[in-house]
Coordinates of C-alpha atoms in Angstrom, one line a residue:
M1 CA 81.5 43.9 6.7
M2 CA 84.2 41.3 5.8
T3 CA 82.5 38.6 8.0
K4 CA 78.7 39.2 7.3
V5 CA 79.5 38.4 4.0
K6 CA 81.2 35.1 5.0
L7 CA 78.3 34.1 7.4
T8 CA 76.1 35.0 4.5
F9 CA 78.1 32.9 1.8
L10 CA 78.3 29.8 4.1
F11 CA 74.6 29.9 4.9
L12 CA 73.9 30.2 1.0
L13 CA 76.0 27.3 0.7
C14 CA 74.7 25.1 3.4
C15 CA 71.2 25.9 2.2
F16 CA 72.5 24.8 -1.3
G17 CA 73.7 21.3 0.1
L18 CA 70.4 21.1 1.4
Q19 CA 68.6 21.2 -1.5
A20 CA 71.1 19.0 -3.3
Q21 CA 69.7 16.5 -1.0
E22 CA 66.8 14.1 -1.7
V23 CA 63.8 15.1 0.2
L24 CA 61.9 12.2 1.4
T25 CA 58.2 13.2 1.7
K26 CA 56.1 11.3 3.7
E27 CA 53.7 10.1 1.4
A28 CA 56.9 8.4 -0.6
A29 CA 58.2 7.3 2.9
V30 CA 54.9 5.5 3.7
S31 CA 54.8 4.0 -0.1
V32 CA 58.2 2.9 -0.1
A33 CA 58.1 1.0 3.6
L34 CA 54.6 -0.7 2.2
E35 CA 56.2 -1.8 -0.6
N36 CA 60.3 -2.7 0.8
N37 CA 59.4 -3.2 4.2
Y38 CA 60.2 -7.0 4.6
G39 CA 57.3 -7.4 7.8
V40 CA 54.4 -6.0 5.0
K41 CA 56.1 -8.5 2.5
I42 CA 55.7 -11.5 5.0
A43 CA 52.2 -10.3 5.8
K44 CA 51.1 -9.8 2.2
N45 CA 52.7 -13.7 1.4
A46 CA 50.4 -15.3 3.7
V47 CA 47.2 -13.0 2.8
A48 CA 48.5 -14.8 -0.3
V49 CA 48.3 -18.2 1.4
A50 CA 45.1 -18.0 2.8
E51 CA 43.7 -16.6 -0.4
N52 CA 45.1 -19.9 -2.2
S53 CA 43.3 -21.9 0.5
T54 CA 40.3 -20.7 -0.1
S55 CA 40.0 -22.4 -3.7
I56 CA 37.5 -24.7 -4.9
L57 CA 40.7 -27.0 -5.4
N58 CA 41.5 -27.4 -1.7
T59 CA 37.3 -27.4 -0.4
G60 CA 36.8 -31.3 -1.2
F61 CA 33.7 -30.4 -3.6
L62 CA 35.6 -31.9 -6.6
P63 CA 36.2 -35.6 -7.2
T64 CA 39.2 -37.7 -7.2
L65 CA 40.2 -39.3 -10.5
A66 CA 43.2 -42.2 -10.5
G67 CA 45.3 -44.0 -13.1
N68 CA 45.9 -47.3 -12.2
A69 CA 47.9 -50.2 -14.5
G70 CA 49.7 -53.3 -13.6
A71 CA 51.5 -56.3 -14.9
N72 CA 52.2 -59.9 -13.8
Y73 CA 54.1 -62.5 -14.9
N74 CA 54.1 -65.9 -13.6
L75 CA 56.2 -69.0 -14.0
D76 CA 54.8 -72.4 -12.4
N77 CA 54.9 -76.2 -12.2
T78 CA 51.2 -77.4 -12.5
E79 CA 49.7 -80.8 -12.2
A80 CA 46.6 -80.8 -13.7
E81 CA 43.5 -83.7 -13.2
F82 CA 40.4 -82.4 -15.1
S83 CA 36.7 -83.4 -14.7
D84 CA 36.3 -84.6 -17.9
G85 CA 38.0 -87.4 -18.1
R86 CA 41.1 -85.8 -20.1
P87 CA 44.7 -87.5 -19.3
D88 CA 46.1 -85.9 -16.4
A89 CA 48.8 -83.4 -17.4
V90 CA 52.1 -82.3 -15.7
L91 CA 53.3 -79.0 -16.5
N92 CA 57.4 -77.1 -15.7
G93 CA 57.7 -74.2 -16.1
A94 CA 54.4 -72.9 -17.4
E95 CA 54.1 -69.1 -18.1
S96 CA 51.6 -67.0 -17.3
S97 CA 50.6 -63.3 -17.4
N98 CA 48.3 -60.6 -17.0
Y99 CA 47.7 -57.0 -17.6
N100 CA 45.3 -54.3 -16.4
A101 CA 44.7 -50.9 -16.7
S102 CA 42.0 -48.8 -15.2
I103 CA 40.6 -45.0 -14.2
T104 CA 38.6 -44.7 -11.2
L105 CA 36.1 -41.8 -10.1
N106 CA 35.5 -41.0 -6.3
Y107 CA 33.3 -38.4 -5.0
T108 CA 31.4 -37.7 -2.1
L109 CA 27.6 -36.6 -2.2
F110 CA 27.7 -36.0 1.5
D111 CA 30.2 -36.0 4.3
G112 CA 27.6 -34.4 7.0
L113 CA 28.2 -30.8 6.0
G114 CA 31.8 -31.1 7.0
R115 CA 33.6 -29.6 3.7
H116 CA 31.0 -26.7 3.8
Y117 CA 31.8 -25.4 7.1
N118 CA 35.5 -26.4 6.2
Y119 CA 35.0 -24.2 3.2
K120 CA 33.3 -21.3 5.3
R121 CA 36.2 -21.6 7.7
L122 CA 38.9 -21.2 5.2
K123 CA 37.1 -17.9 3.9
E124 CA 37.0 -16.5 7.9
Q125 CA 40.7 -17.6 8.1
Y126 CA 41.6 -15.9 4.7
Q127 CA 39.2 -12.7 6.2
L128 CA 41.4 -13.0 9.5
S129 CA 45.1 -13.1 7.4
E130 CA 44.1 -10.1 6.0
L131 CA 43.0 -8.3 9.6
Q132 CA 46.8 -9.3 10.8
A133 CA 48.5 -8.1 7.4
R134 CA 46.5 -4.5 8.3
A135 CA 48.1 -4.6 11.7
T136 CA 51.4 -5.3 10.9
I137 CA 51.1 -2.3 8.3
E138 CA 49.0 0.0 10.7
S139 CA 52.6 -1.1 12.9
T140 CA 54.8 -0.6 10.6
I141 CA 53.7 3.0 9.5
L142 CA 54.0 3.9 13.4
Q143 CA 57.7 2.4 13.3
L144 CA 58.4 4.6 10.0
F145 CA 57.0 7.5 11.6
S146 CA 58.5 7.2 15.0
A147 CA 61.9 7.0 12.7
Y148 CA 61.1 9.6 10.6
Y149 CA 60.0 12.4 13.0
N150 CA 63.1 11.1 14.8
V151 CA 65.3 12.3 11.5
A152 CA 63.1 15.4 11.6
Q153 CA 63.5 16.2 15.0
F154 CA 67.7 16.0 14.7
S155 CA 67.3 18.0 11.5
D156 CA 65.4 21.2 13.2
N157 CA 68.0 21.0 16.0
L158 CA 70.9 20.7 13.9
N159 CA 69.6 23.9 12.2
A160 CA 69.2 25.6 15.5
L161 CA 72.6 24.4 16.6
E162 CA 74.1 25.6 13.5
E163 CA 72.2 29.3 13.6
T164 CA 73.4 29.6 17.9
L165 CA 76.9 28.5 16.1
M166 CA 77.1 31.5 13.7
I167 CA 75.7 33.9 16.3
T168 CA 79.1 33.0 18.3
K169 CA 81.0 33.2 15.8
D170 CA 80.2 36.5 15.0
R171 CA 80.3 37.4 18.5
L172 CA 84.2 36.6 18.9
V173 CA 84.7 38.3 15.9
R174 CA 83.3 41.3 17.6
A175 CA 85.0 40.7 21.1
N176 CA 88.5 40.4 19.6
Y177 CA 87.8 44.1 17.4
Q178 CA 86.5 45.0 20.9
F179 CA 90.0 43.9 22.2
D180 CA 91.9 45.1 20.0
Y181 CA 90.6 48.6 20.0
G182 CA 90.9 48.3 24.0
Q183 CA 86.9 48.6 24.5
N184 CA 87.0 45.1 26.3
T185 CA 89.3 42.7 28.2
K186 CA 90.6 39.3 27.2
L187 CA 88.1 37.5 28.7
G188 CA 85.5 38.1 26.3
V189 CA 87.1 36.9 23.8
L190 CA 87.8 34.0 26.1
N191 CA 84.5 33.0 26.9
A192 CA 83.3 33.3 23.2
E193 CA 86.0 30.6 22.4
V194 CA 85.0 28.2 24.6
D195 CA 81.0 28.8 23.8
I196 CA 82.0 28.2 20.3
N197 CA 83.3 24.9 21.2
T198 CA 80.6 23.8 23.2
D199 CA 78.5 24.7 19.9
S200 CA 80.7 23.1 17.9
I201 CA 80.5 19.8 20.0
N202 CA 76.8 19.9 20.4
I203 CA 76.8 20.3 16.0
I204 CA 79.2 16.6 15.9
N205 CA 77.1 15.2 18.2
T206 CA 73.7 15.9 16.7
K207 CA 75.1 15.1 13.4
Q208 CA 76.5 11.7 14.5
N209 CA 72.3 11.5 15.9
L210 CA 70.9 12.2 12.7
K211 CA 73.1 9.5 11.1
I212 CA 71.9 7.2 13.0
A213 CA 68.5 8.0 12.7
K214 CA 68.6 8.0 8.9
R215 CA 69.9 4.5 9.1
D216 CA 67.3 3.7 11.3
L217 CA 64.7 4.7 9.2
K218 CA 66.0 3.2 6.2
L219 CA 65.9 0.1 7.7
V220 CA 61.8 0.3 8.2
L221 CA 61.7 1.9 4.3
G222 CA 63.3 -1.5 3.2
E223 CA 65.7 -0.1 0.9
T224 CA 69.1 1.6 0.7
Y225 CA 69.2 5.0 -0.5
T226 CA 72.1 5.5 -2.6
N227 CA 72.2 9.4 -1.9
D228 CA 71.7 11.6 1.1
F229 CA 68.1 12.8 1.8
S230 CA 66.3 15.3 3.8
V231 CA 62.7 15.0 5.5
D232 CA 59.9 17.1 5.7
T233 CA 59.8 18.8 9.3
E234 CA 56.5 20.4 8.8
V235 CA 54.0 18.7 10.7
V236 CA 50.0 19.1 10.3
F237 CA 47.5 17.6 13.0
T238 CA 44.6 16.2 11.1
L239 CA 42.6 14.7 13.8
Q240 CA 39.2 16.5 13.4
L241 CA 36.8 14.1 15.4
E242 CA 35.2 14.5 19.2
K243 CA 36.0 12.0 21.5
D244 CA 33.1 10.2 21.7
I245 CA 32.9 9.6 18.1
L246 CA 36.5 8.5 17.8
F247 CA 35.9 5.9 20.8
E248 CA 32.8 4.3 18.8
K249 CA 35.0 3.9 15.9
A250 CA 37.6 2.7 18.2
K251 CA 34.9 -0.2 19.5
S252 CA 34.3 -0.8 15.7
R253 CA 37.4 -0.8 13.6
N254 CA 39.9 -1.6 16.4
I255 CA 42.3 -4.2 14.7
A256 CA 42.8 -6.3 17.8
L257 CA 38.9 -6.6 18.5
L258 CA 38.0 -7.0 14.8
Q259 CA 40.3 -9.9 14.7
T260 CA 39.3 -11.7 18.1
E261 CA 35.8 -11.4 16.3
K262 CA 37.4 -13.3 13.0
N263 CA 38.4 -16.0 15.9
I264 CA 34.6 -16.0 17.4
A265 CA 33.6 -16.9 14.1
I266 CA 36.0 -19.5 13.0
S267 CA 35.6 -21.4 16.6
K268 CA 31.7 -21.7 15.8
L269 CA 32.3 -23.3 12.6
D270 CA 35.1 -25.6 14.0
I271 CA 31.9 -26.6 16.2
N272 CA 29.8 -27.4 13.4
S273 CA 32.5 -29.0 11.4
G274 CA 33.4 -31.1 14.5
K275 CA 29.6 -32.3 14.4
S276 CA 29.7 -33.2 10.9
D277 CA 31.7 -36.1 12.1
F278 CA 28.4 -37.9 13.9
L279 CA 26.9 -38.0 10.5
P280 CA 27.3 -40.5 8.0
T281 CA 29.3 -40.3 4.7
I282 CA 27.9 -40.8 1.2
G283 CA 30.0 -41.6 -1.4
L284 CA 30.0 -42.3 -5.5
S285 CA 32.5 -44.4 -7.4
G286 CA 32.9 -45.5 -10.8
S287 CA 35.7 -47.3 -12.7
Y288 CA 36.5 -48.4 -16.7
G289 CA 39.3 -50.7 -16.5
W290 CA 40.6 -53.0 -19.3
N291 CA 42.3 -56.8 -18.1
K292 CA 44.1 -59.6 -20.4
N293 CA 45.4 -62.9 -18.9
N294 CA 47.8 -65.0 -21.1
N295 CA 47.1 -68.7 -19.2
N296 CA 49.4 -71.7 -19.2
A297 CA 48.1 -74.9 -21.3
V298 CA 46.4 -76.4 -18.4
A299 CA 43.4 -73.2 -18.5
L300 CA 40.4 -73.6 -20.0
L301 CA 41.1 -70.2 -21.9
A302 CA 44.8 -69.5 -23.3
V303 CA 44.1 -65.6 -23.4
S304 CA 41.1 -63.1 -22.2
T305 CA 40.4 -59.7 -22.7
S306 CA 38.0 -58.0 -20.7
T307 CA 37.2 -54.3 -20.8
G308 CA 34.0 -53.0 -18.7
L309 CA 32.8 -50.1 -16.5
S310 CA 31.6 -50.5 -13.0
A311 CA 30.0 -47.5 -10.6
G312 CA 29.1 -48.2 -7.0
L313 CA 27.1 -45.9 -4.0
N314 CA 28.3 -46.5 -0.7
L315 CA 27.7 -45.4 2.7
S316 CA 29.8 -44.8 5.8
W317 CA 28.7 -44.1 8.7
N318 CA 31.5 -44.4 12.2
L319 CA 28.9 -45.2 14.8
F320 CA 31.3 -44.6 17.5
D321 CA 35.4 -43.8 16.8
G322 CA 35.9 -44.0 21.3
G323 CA 34.9 -40.4 21.8
S324 CA 37.6 -38.5 19.7
T325 CA 34.7 -36.6 17.9
I326 CA 32.7 -36.1 20.9
T327 CA 36.0 -34.5 22.9
R328 CA 37.0 -32.3 19.9
V329 CA 33.6 -30.7 19.6
R330 CA 33.7 -30.3 23.3
N331 CA 37.6 -28.6 23.4
A332 CA 36.0 -26.4 20.3
K333 CA 32.8 -25.2 22.0
I334 CA 35.4 -24.3 25.4
N335 CA 37.6 -22.4 22.9
L336 CA 34.8 -20.5 21.7
E337 CA 33.8 -19.2 25.3
T338 CA 38.1 -18.5 25.6
Q339 CA 37.6 -16.3 22.6
Q340 CA 34.1 -14.4 23.7
L341 CA 35.9 -14.0 27.3
Q342 CA 39.0 -12.1 25.2
K343 CA 36.9 -9.9 22.8
E344 CA 35.5 -8.9 26.2
S345 CA 38.6 -8.5 27.7
I346 CA 39.9 -6.4 24.9
L347 CA 36.7 -4.0 24.8
L348 CA 38.0 -3.1 28.2
S349 CA 41.6 -2.9 27.5
I350 CA 40.2 -0.7 24.0
E351 CA 38.5 1.6 26.5
R352 CA 41.8 2.3 28.8
D353 CA 44.3 2.5 25.7
F354 CA 42.1 4.9 24.2
N355 CA 41.5 7.0 27.1
N356 CA 45.1 7.0 28.1
A357 CA 46.0 8.1 24.1
W358 CA 43.3 10.9 24.4
D359 CA 44.5 12.5 27.3
N360 CA 48.2 11.9 26.2
Y361 CA 47.5 13.9 22.7
Q362 CA 45.9 16.1 24.3
N363 CA 48.4 17.0 26.8
K364 CA 51.6 16.6 24.4
L365 CA 49.2 19.2 21.8
E366 CA 49.1 21.8 24.6
I367 CA 52.4 21.4 26.0
Y368 CA 53.1 22.0 22.2
N369 CA 51.2 24.9 21.7
I370 CA 53.1 26.1 25.0
Q371 CA 56.0 26.0 23.8
E372 CA 55.4 27.6 20.5
K373 CA 54.3 30.4 22.4
N374 CA 57.4 30.6 24.5
I375 CA 59.8 30.5 21.4
I376 CA 58.2 34.0 20.8
T377 CA 59.1 35.2 24.1
A378 CA 62.4 33.7 24.2
Q379 CA 63.1 35.1 20.9
N380 CA 62.1 38.4 22.2
N381 CA 64.6 38.5 25.3
F382 CA 67.2 37.5 22.6
D383 CA 66.9 40.1 20.2
R384 CA 66.4 42.5 23.1
T385 CA 69.6 41.6 24.9
Q386 CA 71.8 41.4 21.2
E387 CA 70.7 45.1 21.0
K388 CA 71.9 45.5 24.2
F389 CA 74.8 44.0 23.5
K390 CA 75.8 45.4 20.3
I391 CA 76.1 48.6 22.6
G392 CA 77.8 47.5 25.5
Q393 CA 74.5 47.3 27.8
V394 CA 74.9 43.6 28.5
N395 CA 78.1 41.9 28.8
S396 CA 79.1 38.0 27.0
I397 CA 77.4 35.9 30.0
E398 CA 74.2 37.7 29.9
F399 CA 73.7 37.2 26.5
R400 CA 75.0 33.8 26.2
Q401 CA 72.1 32.7 28.9
A402 CA 69.9 34.6 26.4
Q403 CA 71.2 32.7 23.9
I404 CA 71.1 29.2 25.3
N405 CA 67.3 30.3 26.6
L406 CA 66.3 30.5 23.0
L407 CA 68.4 27.5 21.6
N408 CA 66.3 25.5 24.6
A409 CA 63.1 26.9 23.6
E410 CA 63.6 25.8 20.3
L411 CA 64.7 22.2 21.2
S412 CA 62.2 21.8 23.3
R413 CA 59.6 23.1 20.9
N414 CA 61.1 20.7 18.9
Q415 CA 60.3 17.9 20.6
A416 CA 57.1 18.9 21.9
K417 CA 56.1 18.8 17.8
F418 CA 56.7 15.7 17.0
S419 CA 55.8 13.7 20.2
A420 CA 52.3 15.5 19.7
K421 CA 52.1 14.2 16.2
L422 CA 53.1 10.8 17.3
S423 CA 51.1 10.5 19.7
E424 CA 48.2 11.5 17.4
L425 CA 49.4 8.7 14.8
E426 CA 48.9 6.5 18.3
L427 CA 45.0 7.6 19.0
L428 CA 44.6 7.0 15.8
Q429 CA 45.9 3.6 15.4
I430 CA 43.7 2.7 18.4
S431 CA 40.4 4.0 16.7
G432 CA 41.5 1.9 14.0
E433 CA 41.3 5.4 11.6
L434 CA 45.0 4.9 10.8
L435 CA 45.0 4.2 7.4
N436 CA 42.1 6.7 6.7
V437 CA 44.1 9.8 7.0
Q438 CA 46.6 12.0 5.0
F439 CA 49.6 11.3 6.4

């Protein structure tokens, strides 16, 4: 009775310790990772830069306005001969100065539609950066759950091992009683002590693996928790779609395919942008200026000041630039063909990867279901063996074997459960549906 009380107390103490830990739910883990993961932060900054680049301030559609000012001072030796009959003049050290200021406005009215295509290219580039950020987020979520379920698996394994150790300790107490009352030999006690040591070593190793797994999870989260935490070990399989429907989604929503389609659109705009250099450029310019001259003594005017507004229209046509524009357009067409070939290659890869992921998920899910049934069988076998062991119909070796069989079944079930869930997430990523499900 005292042994049972002690075991019950230790079990309750263990439960209280687990409850005192912060429980990191799947939803909270995803939220923290998307907020603090450094890869996600970098991707978001890239999107912000691309968004700034699509501003009208970066398109060339606005005019340019420049202010200019200057001053000149001259000290000259001058010999002057006048045509009106005045006597010649010789000036040494004659001073003169000039001051000017102006504001100049330039605006390109037409540049062969280059600005138009460049602006559309910037918008496509912005959308591509959003897709790249989504790819980073999907990759981070998979990395997150790989680490999260690793922690969950070691947590479940630790619970199974601790339960096994408690049973083994109870067996040692029973063996000591039987030895004291002459109902058993010392061999039963020694076997129980050896098994306790084995179970304790397994717990120590699992605790160490659990600590490492938690550190890996914290790294993905981009945040260090001051308190210890536990995770939710429950798994719910959310995939409800048929294979054909899911495959159609993969062909339209796969992130790699969407990125390639954006690159194709950008390549087409690069061709049009290059062709715009074959057309002339028409520009409008205008300026308002002020100019003041302080002349030396031989000048007709001592001081002259002028202000004025000027405007002009100019046309520039690069009739031949040595062939650089032709080369640029040709290379853009080749790049477009490359992107289209890349798309066809990705479609083939998606079909292969999808089928592999689907089969992998179905196989692992079936293995998990079998392992669940195996747990029931192993538990029934252990319960019956334990009853026979208590009445002396089964020796300690047979009891230990039933105990190990149950433990191995639990560890295998844990591995199968989380492996099947990760396979489901990988399938959802290939199908482009990873961000559309509840975690």
